[in-house]
Coordinates of N, CA and C in Angstrom, one line a residue:
M30 N -70.1 25.1 -43.1 CA -69.0 25.0 -44.0 C -69.3 25.6 -45.4
I31 N -70.5 25.6 -45.9 CA -70.8 26.2 -47.1 C -70.6 27.7 -47.0
R32 N -71.0 28.3 -45.9 CA -70.9 29.7 -45.7 C -69.4 30.1 -45.8
F33 N -68.6 29.3 -45.2 CA -67.1 29.5 -45.1 C -66.5 29.5 -46.5
V34 N -66.9 28.4 -47.3 CA -66.4 28.3 -48.6 C -66.8 29.5 -49.5
A35 N -68.1 29.9 -49.3 CA -68.6 31.0 -50.1 C -67.8 32.3 -49.7
I36 N -67.5 32.5 -48.5 CA -66.8 33.7 -48.1 C -65.4 33.6 -48.7
T37 N -64.7 32.5 -48.6 CA -63.4 32.3 -49.2 C -63.4 32.6 -50.7
A38 N -64.4 32.1 -51.4 CA -64.6 32.3 -52.8 C -64.8 33.8 -53.1
A39 N -65.6 34.5 -52.2 CA -65.8 35.9 -52.4 C -64.5 36.7 -52.3
L40 N -63.7 36.3 -51.3 CA -62.5 37.0 -51.1 C -61.5 36.8 -52.2
F41 N -61.5 35.6 -52.8 CA -60.7 35.3 -53.9 C -61.1 36.1 -55.1
L42 N -62.4 36.2 -55.4 CA -62.9 36.9 -56.6 C -62.8 38.4 -56.4
A43 N -62.8 38.8 -55.2 CA -62.8 40.3 -55.0 C -61.4 40.9 -55.0
A44 N -60.4 40.0 -55.0 CA -59.0 40.5 -54.9 C -58.2 39.9 -56.1
P45 N -58.1 40.6 -57.2 CA -57.3 40.1 -58.3 C -55.9 39.8 -57.9
G46 N -55.3 38.8 -58.5 CA -53.9 38.5 -58.2 C -53.7 37.6 -57.0
L47 N -54.8 37.3 -56.3 CA -54.6 36.3 -55.2 C -54.8 34.9 -55.7
A48 N -54.0 34.0 -55.2 CA -54.1 32.6 -55.6 C -54.5 31.8 -54.4
L49 N -55.3 30.8 -54.7 CA -55.7 29.9 -53.6 C -54.5 29.2 -53.0
A50 N -54.6 29.0 -51.7 CA -53.5 28.3 -51.0 C -53.6 26.8 -51.2
D51 N -52.8 26.1 -50.5 CA -52.8 24.6 -50.6 C -54.1 24.0 -50.1
H52 N -54.8 24.7 -49.3 CA -56.1 24.2 -48.8 C -57.1 25.3 -49.2
D53 N -58.4 25.0 -49.1 CA -59.4 26.0 -49.5 C -59.8 26.8 -48.3
H54 N -58.9 27.1 -47.4 CA -59.3 28.0 -46.2 C -58.9 29.4 -46.4
G55 N -58.1 29.7 -47.5 CA -57.7 31.1 -47.6 C -56.9 31.3 -48.8
T56 N -56.2 32.4 -48.8 CA -55.4 32.8 -50.0 C -54.0 33.2 -49.6
R57 N -53.2 33.2 -50.6 CA -51.8 33.7 -50.4 C -51.6 34.7 -51.5
D58 N -51.2 35.9 -51.2 CA -50.9 36.8 -52.2 C -49.4 36.7 -52.4
Y59 N -49.0 36.0 -53.5 CA -47.6 35.7 -53.8 C -46.8 36.9 -54.2
G60 N -47.5 38.0 -54.7 CA -46.8 39.2 -55.1 C -46.2 39.9 -53.9
S61 N -46.9 39.8 -52.8 CA -46.4 40.6 -51.6 C -46.0 39.6 -50.4
H62 N -46.1 38.3 -50.7 CA -45.7 37.3 -49.7 C -46.6 37.4 -48.4
T63 N -47.9 37.6 -48.6 CA -48.8 37.8 -47.5 C -49.7 36.6 -47.5
M64 N -49.8 36.0 -46.3 CA -50.8 34.9 -46.1 C -52.1 35.6 -45.6
R65 N -53.2 35.2 -46.1 CA -54.5 35.8 -45.7 C -55.5 34.7 -45.7
M66 N -56.2 34.6 -44.6 CA -57.3 33.6 -44.5 C -58.5 34.2 -43.8
A67 N -59.7 33.8 -44.3 CA -60.9 34.3 -43.6 C -61.2 33.3 -42.5
S68 N -61.7 33.9 -41.4 CA -62.1 33.1 -40.3 C -63.6 33.1 -40.1
P69 N -64.3 32.0 -39.8 CA -65.7 32.0 -39.6 C -66.1 32.5 -38.2
H70 N -65.1 32.8 -37.4 CA -65.3 33.2 -36.0 C -65.1 34.7 -35.9
D71 N -65.6 35.3 -34.8 CA -65.4 36.7 -34.6 C -64.0 37.0 -34.2
V72 N -63.6 38.2 -34.2 CA -62.2 38.6 -33.9 C -61.7 38.0 -32.5
A73 N -62.5 38.2 -31.5 CA -62.1 37.8 -30.1 C -61.9 36.3 -30.1
S74 N -62.8 35.5 -30.7 CA -62.7 34.0 -30.7 C -61.5 33.6 -31.5
T75 N -61.3 34.3 -32.7 CA -60.2 34.0 -33.5 C -58.8 34.2 -32.8
V76 N -58.8 35.3 -32.1 CA -57.6 35.6 -31.3 C -57.3 34.5 -30.2
E77 N -58.4 34.1 -29.5 CA -58.2 33.1 -28.5 C -57.7 31.8 -29.2
K78 N -58.3 31.4 -30.3 CA -57.9 30.2 -31.0 C -56.5 30.3 -31.5
M79 N -56.1 31.5 -32.0 CA -54.8 31.7 -32.4 C -53.8 31.5 -31.3
Q80 N -54.0 32.1 -30.2 CA -53.1 32.0 -29.0 C -53.0 30.5 -28.6
A81 N -54.1 29.8 -28.6 CA -54.0 28.3 -28.2 C -53.2 27.5 -29.2
A82 N -53.4 27.8 -30.5 CA -52.7 27.1 -31.6 C -51.2 27.4 -31.5
I83 N -50.9 28.6 -31.2 CA -49.5 29.0 -31.1 C -48.8 28.2 -30.0
E84 N -49.4 28.3 -28.8 CA -48.8 27.7 -27.6 C -48.8 26.2 -27.7
K85 N -49.8 25.6 -28.4 CA -49.8 24.1 -28.6 C -48.6 23.7 -29.4
R86 N -48.0 24.5 -30.2 CA -46.9 24.2 -31.1 C -45.6 24.5 -30.4
G87 N -45.6 24.9 -29.1 CA -44.4 25.2 -28.4 C -43.8 26.6 -28.6
A88 N -44.6 27.5 -29.3 CA -44.1 28.9 -29.5 C -44.7 29.7 -28.3
R89 N -44.3 30.9 -28.2 CA -44.7 31.8 -27.1 C -45.4 33.0 -27.7
V90 N -46.5 33.4 -27.1 CA -47.1 34.7 -27.4 C -46.5 35.7 -26.6
F91 N -45.9 36.7 -27.2 CA -45.2 37.8 -26.5 C -46.1 39.0 -26.2
A92 N -47.0 39.2 -27.1 CA -47.9 40.4 -26.9 C -49.1 40.2 -27.8
V93 N -50.2 40.8 -27.2 CA -51.5 40.9 -28.0 C -51.9 42.3 -27.9
I94 N -51.9 43.0 -29.0 CA -52.2 44.4 -29.1 C -53.6 44.7 -29.7
D95 N -54.4 45.2 -28.9 CA -55.8 45.5 -29.3 C -55.9 47.0 -29.8
H96 N -55.8 47.2 -31.1 CA -55.7 48.5 -31.7 C -57.0 49.2 -31.5
A97 N -58.2 48.5 -31.5 CA -59.5 49.1 -31.3 C -59.6 49.7 -29.9
A98 N -59.0 49.1 -28.9 CA -59.0 49.6 -27.6 C -58.2 50.9 -27.5
G99 N -57.0 50.8 -28.2 CA -56.2 52.0 -28.3 C -56.9 53.2 -28.9
A100 N -57.6 52.9 -30.0 CA -58.4 54.0 -30.6 C -59.5 54.5 -29.7
A101 N -60.2 53.6 -29.0 CA -61.2 54.0 -28.0 C -60.6 54.9 -26.9
S102 N -59.4 54.7 -26.6 CA -58.8 55.5 -25.5 C -58.6 56.9 -25.9
I103 N -58.7 57.2 -27.2 CA -58.6 58.6 -27.6 C -59.9 59.1 -28.2
G104 N -61.0 58.3 -28.0 CA -62.3 58.7 -28.4 C -62.5 58.4 -29.9
A105 N -61.7 57.6 -30.5 CA -61.9 57.2 -31.9 C -62.4 55.8 -32.0
E106 N -63.0 55.5 -33.2 CA -63.5 54.2 -33.5 C -62.6 53.5 -34.5
L107 N -62.5 52.2 -34.3 CA -61.7 51.3 -35.2 C -62.4 50.0 -35.1
R108 N -62.7 49.3 -36.3 CA -63.2 48.0 -36.2 C -62.2 47.1 -35.4
P109 N -62.7 46.0 -34.9 CA -61.8 45.1 -34.2 C -60.5 44.8 -35.0
T110 N -59.4 45.1 -34.4 CA -58.1 45.0 -35.0 C -57.1 44.6 -33.9
V111 N -56.5 43.4 -34.1 CA -55.6 42.9 -33.0 C -54.3 42.3 -33.7
T112 N -53.2 42.7 -33.2 CA -51.9 42.2 -33.6 C -51.4 41.2 -32.5
I113 N -51.1 40.0 -33.0 CA -50.5 39.0 -32.1 C -49.0 38.9 -32.4
I114 N -48.1 39.0 -31.5 CA -46.7 38.9 -31.7 C -46.2 37.6 -31.0
F115 N -45.6 36.7 -31.8 CA -45.3 35.4 -31.2 C -44.0 34.8 -31.9
G116 N -43.4 33.9 -31.3 CA -42.3 33.3 -31.9 C -41.8 32.0 -31.2
N117 N -40.8 31.4 -31.8 CA -40.1 30.3 -31.3 C -38.6 30.4 -31.6
P118 N -37.8 30.6 -30.5 CA -36.4 30.9 -30.7 C -35.7 29.8 -31.6
K119 N -36.2 28.6 -31.6 CA -35.6 27.5 -32.4 C -35.7 27.8 -33.9
L120 N -36.7 28.5 -34.3 CA -36.9 28.9 -35.7 C -36.3 30.3 -35.9
G121 N -36.6 31.2 -35.1 CA -36.2 32.6 -35.3 C -34.7 32.9 -35.1
T122 N -34.0 32.3 -34.2 CA -32.6 32.6 -33.9 C -31.7 32.3 -35.1
P123 N -31.8 31.1 -35.7 CA -31.0 30.8 -36.9 C -31.2 31.8 -38.1
I124 N -32.4 32.3 -38.2 CA -32.7 33.3 -39.2 C -32.0 34.6 -38.9
M125 N -32.1 35.0 -37.6 CA -31.4 36.2 -37.2 C -29.8 36.1 -37.2
Q126 N -29.4 34.8 -37.0 CA -27.9 34.6 -37.2 C -27.5 34.8 -38.6
A127 N -28.4 34.4 -39.5 CA -28.0 34.5 -41.0 C -28.0 36.0 -41.4
N128 N -28.9 36.8 -40.8 CA -29.0 38.3 -41.0 C -29.7 38.9 -39.8
Q129 N -28.9 39.5 -38.9 CA -29.4 40.0 -37.7 C -30.6 41.1 -37.9
K130 N -30.6 41.7 -39.1 CA -31.6 42.7 -39.4 C -33.0 42.0 -39.5
A131 N -33.1 40.7 -39.6 CA -34.4 40.1 -39.7 C -35.1 40.2 -38.3
A132 N -34.4 40.6 -37.3 CA -35.0 40.9 -36.0 C -36.0 42.0 -36.1
F133 N -35.9 42.8 -37.1 CA -36.9 43.9 -37.4 C -38.3 43.3 -37.6
D134 N -38.4 42.1 -38.2 CA -39.6 41.5 -38.5 C -39.9 40.3 -37.6
L135 N -39.0 39.9 -36.8 CA -39.2 38.8 -35.9 C -39.2 39.3 -34.5
P136 N -40.0 38.8 -33.6 CA -40.9 37.6 -33.8 C -42.0 37.9 -34.8
L137 N -42.7 36.8 -35.2 CA -43.8 37.0 -36.2 C -44.9 37.8 -35.6
R138 N -45.6 38.4 -36.6 CA -46.8 39.2 -36.2 C -48.0 38.7 -37.1
V139 N -49.1 38.5 -36.4 CA -50.3 38.1 -37.1 C -51.4 39.2 -36.9
L140 N -52.0 39.7 -37.9 CA -53.1 40.7 -37.8 C -54.4 39.9 -37.9
V141 N -55.2 40.1 -36.9 CA -56.6 39.6 -36.9 C -57.5 40.8 -36.9
M142 N -58.3 40.9 -37.9 CA -59.2 42.1 -38.0 C -60.5 41.8 -38.6
E143 N -61.4 42.7 -38.3 CA -62.7 42.7 -39.0 C -62.6 43.6 -40.2
D144 N -62.8 43.1 -41.4 CA -62.7 44.0 -42.6 C -64.0 44.8 -42.8
D145 N -64.0 45.6 -43.8 CA -65.2 46.4 -44.1 C -66.4 45.7 -44.5
Q146 N -66.3 44.4 -44.7 CA -67.4 43.5 -45.0 C -68.0 42.8 -43.8
G147 N -67.3 43.0 -42.6 CA -67.7 42.4 -41.4 C -67.1 41.0 -41.2
Q148 N -66.2 40.6 -42.1 CA -65.5 39.3 -42.1 C -64.3 39.4 -41.3
T149 N -64.0 38.4 -40.4 CA -62.8 38.3 -39.7 C -61.7 37.7 -40.6
V150 N -60.6 38.4 -40.6 CA -59.5 38.0 -41.5 C -58.2 37.9 -40.7
L151 N -57.4 36.9 -41.0 CA -56.0 36.7 -40.5 C -55.0 37.1 -41.6
M152 N -54.0 37.8 -41.2 CA -53.0 38.1 -42.2 C -51.6 38.1 -41.5
A153 N -50.6 37.6 -42.3 CA -49.2 37.6 -41.8 C -48.3 37.6 -43.0
N154 N -47.1 38.2 -42.8 CA -46.1 38.0 -43.8 C -45.6 36.6 -43.9
E155 N -45.5 36.0 -45.0 CA -44.9 34.7 -45.2 C -43.4 34.7 -45.0
P156 N -42.8 33.6 -44.5 CA -41.4 33.6 -44.4 C -40.6 33.9 -45.7
A157 N -41.3 33.7 -46.9 CA -40.6 34.1 -48.1 C -40.3 35.6 -48.1
H158 N -41.1 36.4 -47.4 CA -40.9 37.8 -47.3 C -39.5 38.0 -46.6
F159 N -39.3 37.3 -45.6 CA -38.0 37.4 -44.8 C -36.8 37.0 -45.7
Q160 N -37.0 35.9 -46.4 CA -35.9 35.4 -47.3 C -35.5 36.5 -48.3
E161 N -36.6 37.1 -48.9 CA -36.3 38.1 -50.0 C -35.8 39.4 -49.4
T162 N -36.5 39.9 -48.3 CA -36.1 41.2 -47.7 C -34.7 41.2 -47.1
Y163 N -34.3 40.1 -46.5 CA -33.0 40.0 -45.8 C -32.0 39.2 -46.5
K164 N -32.3 38.8 -47.7 CA -31.3 38.1 -48.6 C -30.8 36.8 -47.8
L165 N -31.7 36.1 -47.3 CA -31.4 34.9 -46.5 C -31.2 33.7 -47.5
P166 N -30.4 32.8 -47.1 CA -30.2 31.6 -48.0 C -31.6 30.9 -48.2
A167 N -31.9 30.6 -49.5 CA -33.2 30.0 -49.8 C -33.3 28.6 -49.1
D168 N -32.2 28.0 -48.9 CA -32.3 26.6 -48.3 C -32.3 26.6 -46.8
L169 N -32.5 27.8 -46.1 CA -32.5 27.8 -44.7 C -33.7 27.1 -44.2
P170 N -33.5 25.9 -43.5 CA -34.6 25.0 -43.1 C -35.6 25.7 -42.2
Q171 N -35.2 26.7 -41.4 CA -36.1 27.3 -40.5 C -37.1 28.1 -41.2
L172 N -36.8 28.6 -42.5 CA -37.8 29.3 -43.2 C -39.0 28.4 -43.6
K173 N -38.6 27.2 -44.1 CA -39.7 26.2 -44.4 C -40.4 25.8 -43.2
G174 N -39.8 25.6 -42.1 CA -40.4 25.2 -40.8 C -41.4 26.3 -40.4
M175 N -40.9 27.6 -40.5 CA -41.8 28.7 -40.1 C -43.0 28.8 -41.0
D176 N -42.8 28.6 -42.3 CA -43.9 28.7 -43.2 C -45.0 27.6 -42.9
K177 N -44.5 26.4 -42.7 CA -45.3 25.2 -42.4 C -46.1 25.5 -41.1
A178 N -45.4 26.0 -40.1 CA -46.0 26.2 -38.8 C -47.1 27.3 -38.9
L179 N -46.8 28.4 -39.6 CA -47.7 29.5 -39.7 C -49.0 29.1 -40.5
F180 N -48.8 28.3 -41.6 CA -49.9 27.9 -42.3 C -50.7 26.9 -41.5
G181 N -50.1 26.0 -40.7 CA -50.8 25.1 -39.9 C -51.6 25.8 -38.8
I182 N -51.0 26.8 -38.2 CA -51.8 27.6 -37.2 C -53.0 28.2 -37.8
F183 N -52.8 28.9 -39.0 CA -53.9 29.6 -39.6 C -55.0 28.6 -39.9
T184 N -54.6 27.4 -40.5 CA -55.6 26.4 -40.9 C -56.4 25.9 -39.7
E185 N -55.7 25.7 -38.6 CA -56.3 25.2 -37.4 C -57.3 26.3 -36.8
V186 N -56.9 27.5 -36.8 CA -57.7 28.6 -36.3 C -59.0 28.8 -37.1
V187 N -58.9 28.7 -38.4 CA -60.1 29.0 -39.2 C -61.1 27.7 -39.3
A188 N -60.7 26.6 -38.8 CA -61.5 25.4 -38.9 C -62.8 25.7 -38.0
E189 N -63.9 25.1 -38.5 CA -65.2 25.3 -37.8 C -65.3 24.3 -36.7

């Protein structure tokens, strides 16, 4: 746990403008509406934990894209980099009904990657990004539900 807190503190200090989240598992960059958390697990384990946490909440994993494998297929190297695409129609459909263009960003995408320091990091656009980008009503309850679910998934995945 001490190692994890130290890594989180290092990420916070290394990136000006980042604010600590509600828990000390990660950061939220409020300027760009990006949720970012460090994981104490390697990328493969983090992806497995992420899929389990998503499905446990009744959402569906639509795709897992291994970008490093794609790079390897052309003889190139890329640190472990995986995009998980997932969603729950109960949350996403009302958002798309409010502005169908939100389907450009839905279902949700989470990036799990090994950064240049060798740390596994999870990143995703926060639902506030959708509200701002697609001029959605601020009181749309699905946005708050999506934010709570995403933060809960991240927090569960990064727990040791």
